């Protein structure tokens, strides 16, 4: 496993062992912060706003005692005047040790990595990949369940367009899970993912109903259903109500069921669920910091 | 050797074992309408293996690797006969390479390759039926969505 100078573009580039290694490093850094990025500069290139992800990367860099380059954001302005992504990255890489990129177009992070001699971390490229989100999701499951193997995982909501759920399913496929996919018929998990699961002999069931599907789960991963996905607004209203998790929905679930959500939530999970002991979505968001610290330290070559 | 039902060529290439509906694609790939010498095309010929097949004979043309790769994408059953002095000097079947650089366009409108000047790259992830994955946006596309880079 070599991480030094490596780009973090897609969860598909990570082997099972590499995933587990990143999680282990994240845990070490969460427990014992180290100044591993001292004297190093990170340039966040955010071509679309994403305050949470940006803040999480900055917090991670600061915990490692590294610096964040303010110049990078001003470079984005010249992009609006027609400079190519390639040229922007070529300019920025001279001033920095590490580039974090968020871009609305799919494949932008891969192209940025090809332009840059410094490591590039993808903080989301359109509907394609957001590998640090996937790794923080895995870290959350790993920490709360003491491992990733043989878990019953339910995914609820928009399974058709949800980048987060697709990456999570792909990554978890390494760990012999049992999946339950809960979604409206119109927002089902795409066939390409079901074929991948069949080929890997991974069990899954599909349903439109939350109950009783969630009662034997270890993890329930909830995602937002967006109104724009439905041609008929009446249909949207129906699902919005039916897929709302309340205390009542959870009356027969396993005691140690943990509920995750990539946030922000709209109304998929009722506020009353927050203090049930099942909710770990705020902890999940906070887990982004140690995971990003681990990746930064690894690609800078400060941990081998 | 079996006698072919289209007039023989002195030197050049005979593309055999293609489906009749693939003829136009081959013409497009090889820009045959611009080829200065004779090209003959026969469609709906009887074939044991394929039922019906088509043959294209191109006088005085030898294909580049890139042209062969393109034919392999759209006509996976094709075989190529290189003709020298009215005889078959070399016979090969097209083979799908593992990767394609700047051969097909990414059909995903949000792919960076459709917004910036960059060569497309595709990797073949399944041969029959052929599926390819874009190196940039990671979208998996099938034959119905392949479009040549102009
Ligand atoms: Zn693409």
PDB file of N, CA, C and O in Angstrom, chain A residues 5 28 47 130 137 162 168 192 231 234 277:
ATOM      1  N   UNK A   5       1.772  10.825  -2.217  1.00  0.00           N
ATOM      2  CA  UNK A   5       1.565  11.439  -3.532  1.00  0.00           C
ATOM      3  C   UNK A   5       0.394  10.843  -4.310  1.00  0.00           C
ATOM      4  O   UNK A   5       0.251  11.077  -5.501  1.00  0.00           O
ATOM      5  N   UNK A  28      -6.622   6.458  15.032  1.00  0.00           N
ATOM      6  CA  UNK A  28      -5.408   6.888  15.738  1.00  0.00           C
ATOM      7  C   UNK A  28      -5.353   8.405  15.862  1.00  0.00           C
ATOM      8  O   UNK A  28      -5.046   8.940  16.917  1.00  0.00           O
ATOM      9  N   UNK A  47     -15.434  24.885  -6.761  1.00  0.00           N
ATOM     10  CA  UNK A  47     -16.085  25.481  -7.922  1.00  0.00           C
ATOM     11  C   UNK A  47     -17.594  25.553  -7.747  1.00  0.00           C
ATOM     12  O   UNK A  47     -18.304  26.023  -8.617  1.00  0.00           O
ATOM     13  N   UNK A 130     -17.637  11.070  -4.259  1.00  0.00           N
ATOM     14  CA  UNK A 130     -17.332  11.913  -3.096  1.00  0.00           C
ATOM     15  C   UNK A 130     -16.668  10.973  -2.091  1.00  0.00           C
ATOM     16  O   UNK A 130     -17.265  10.599  -1.084  1.00  0.00           O
ATOM     17  N   UNK A 137     -18.570   7.561   6.045  1.00  0.00           N
ATOM     18  CA  UNK A 137     -19.705   6.671   6.290  1.00  0.00           C
ATOM     19  C   UNK A 137     -19.198   5.310   6.788  1.00  0.00           C
ATOM     20  O   UNK A 137     -19.723   4.751   7.752  1.00  0.00           O
ATOM     21  N   UNK A 162     -28.955   8.772  -5.889  1.00  0.00           N
ATOM     22  CA  UNK A 162     -28.111   9.095  -4.738  1.00  0.00           C
ATOM     23  C   UNK A 162     -26.675   8.620  -4.907  1.00  0.00           C
ATOM     24  O   UNK A 162     -26.379   7.445  -4.776  1.00  0.00           O
ATOM     25  N   UNK A 168     -21.520   3.863  -1.229  1.00  0.00           N
ATOM     26  CA  UNK A 168     -21.529   3.072   0.003  1.00  0.00           C
ATOM     27  C   UNK A 168     -21.774   1.589  -0.314  1.00  0.00           C
ATOM     28  O   UNK A 168     -21.101   0.708   0.234  1.00  0.00           O
ATOM     29  N   UNK A 192     -27.455  -1.697 -12.727  1.00  0.00           N
ATOM     30  CA  UNK A 192     -26.009  -1.927 -12.799  1.00  0.00           C
ATOM     31  C   UNK A 192     -25.444  -2.295 -11.421  1.00  0.00           C
ATOM     32  O   UNK A 192     -24.544  -3.126 -11.312  1.00  0.00           O
ATOM     33  N   UNK A 231     -42.122  13.471 -11.435  1.00  0.00           N
ATOM     34  CA  UNK A 231     -42.879  14.249 -12.416  1.00  0.00           C
ATOM     35  C   UNK A 231     -44.210  14.716 -11.832  1.00  0.00           C
ATOM     36  O   UNK A 231     -44.713  15.779 -12.186  1.00  0.00           O
ATOM     37  N   UNK A 234     -48.007  15.156  -6.572  1.00  0.00           N
ATOM     38  CA  UNK A 234     -48.864  14.426  -5.623  1.00  0.00           C
ATOM     39  C   UNK A 234     -48.151  13.157  -5.156  1.00  0.00           C
ATOM     40  O   UNK A 234     -48.157  12.800  -3.985  1.00  0.00           O
ATOM     41  N   UNK A 277     -30.897   7.303  20.849  1.00  0.00           N
ATOM     42  CA  UNK A 277     -29.799   6.337  20.928  1.00  0.00           C
ATOM     43  C   UNK A 277     -29.581   5.632  19.598  1.00  0.00           C
ATOM     44  O   UNK A 277     -28.551   5.010  19.375  1.00  0.00           O
TER      45      UNK A 277
END
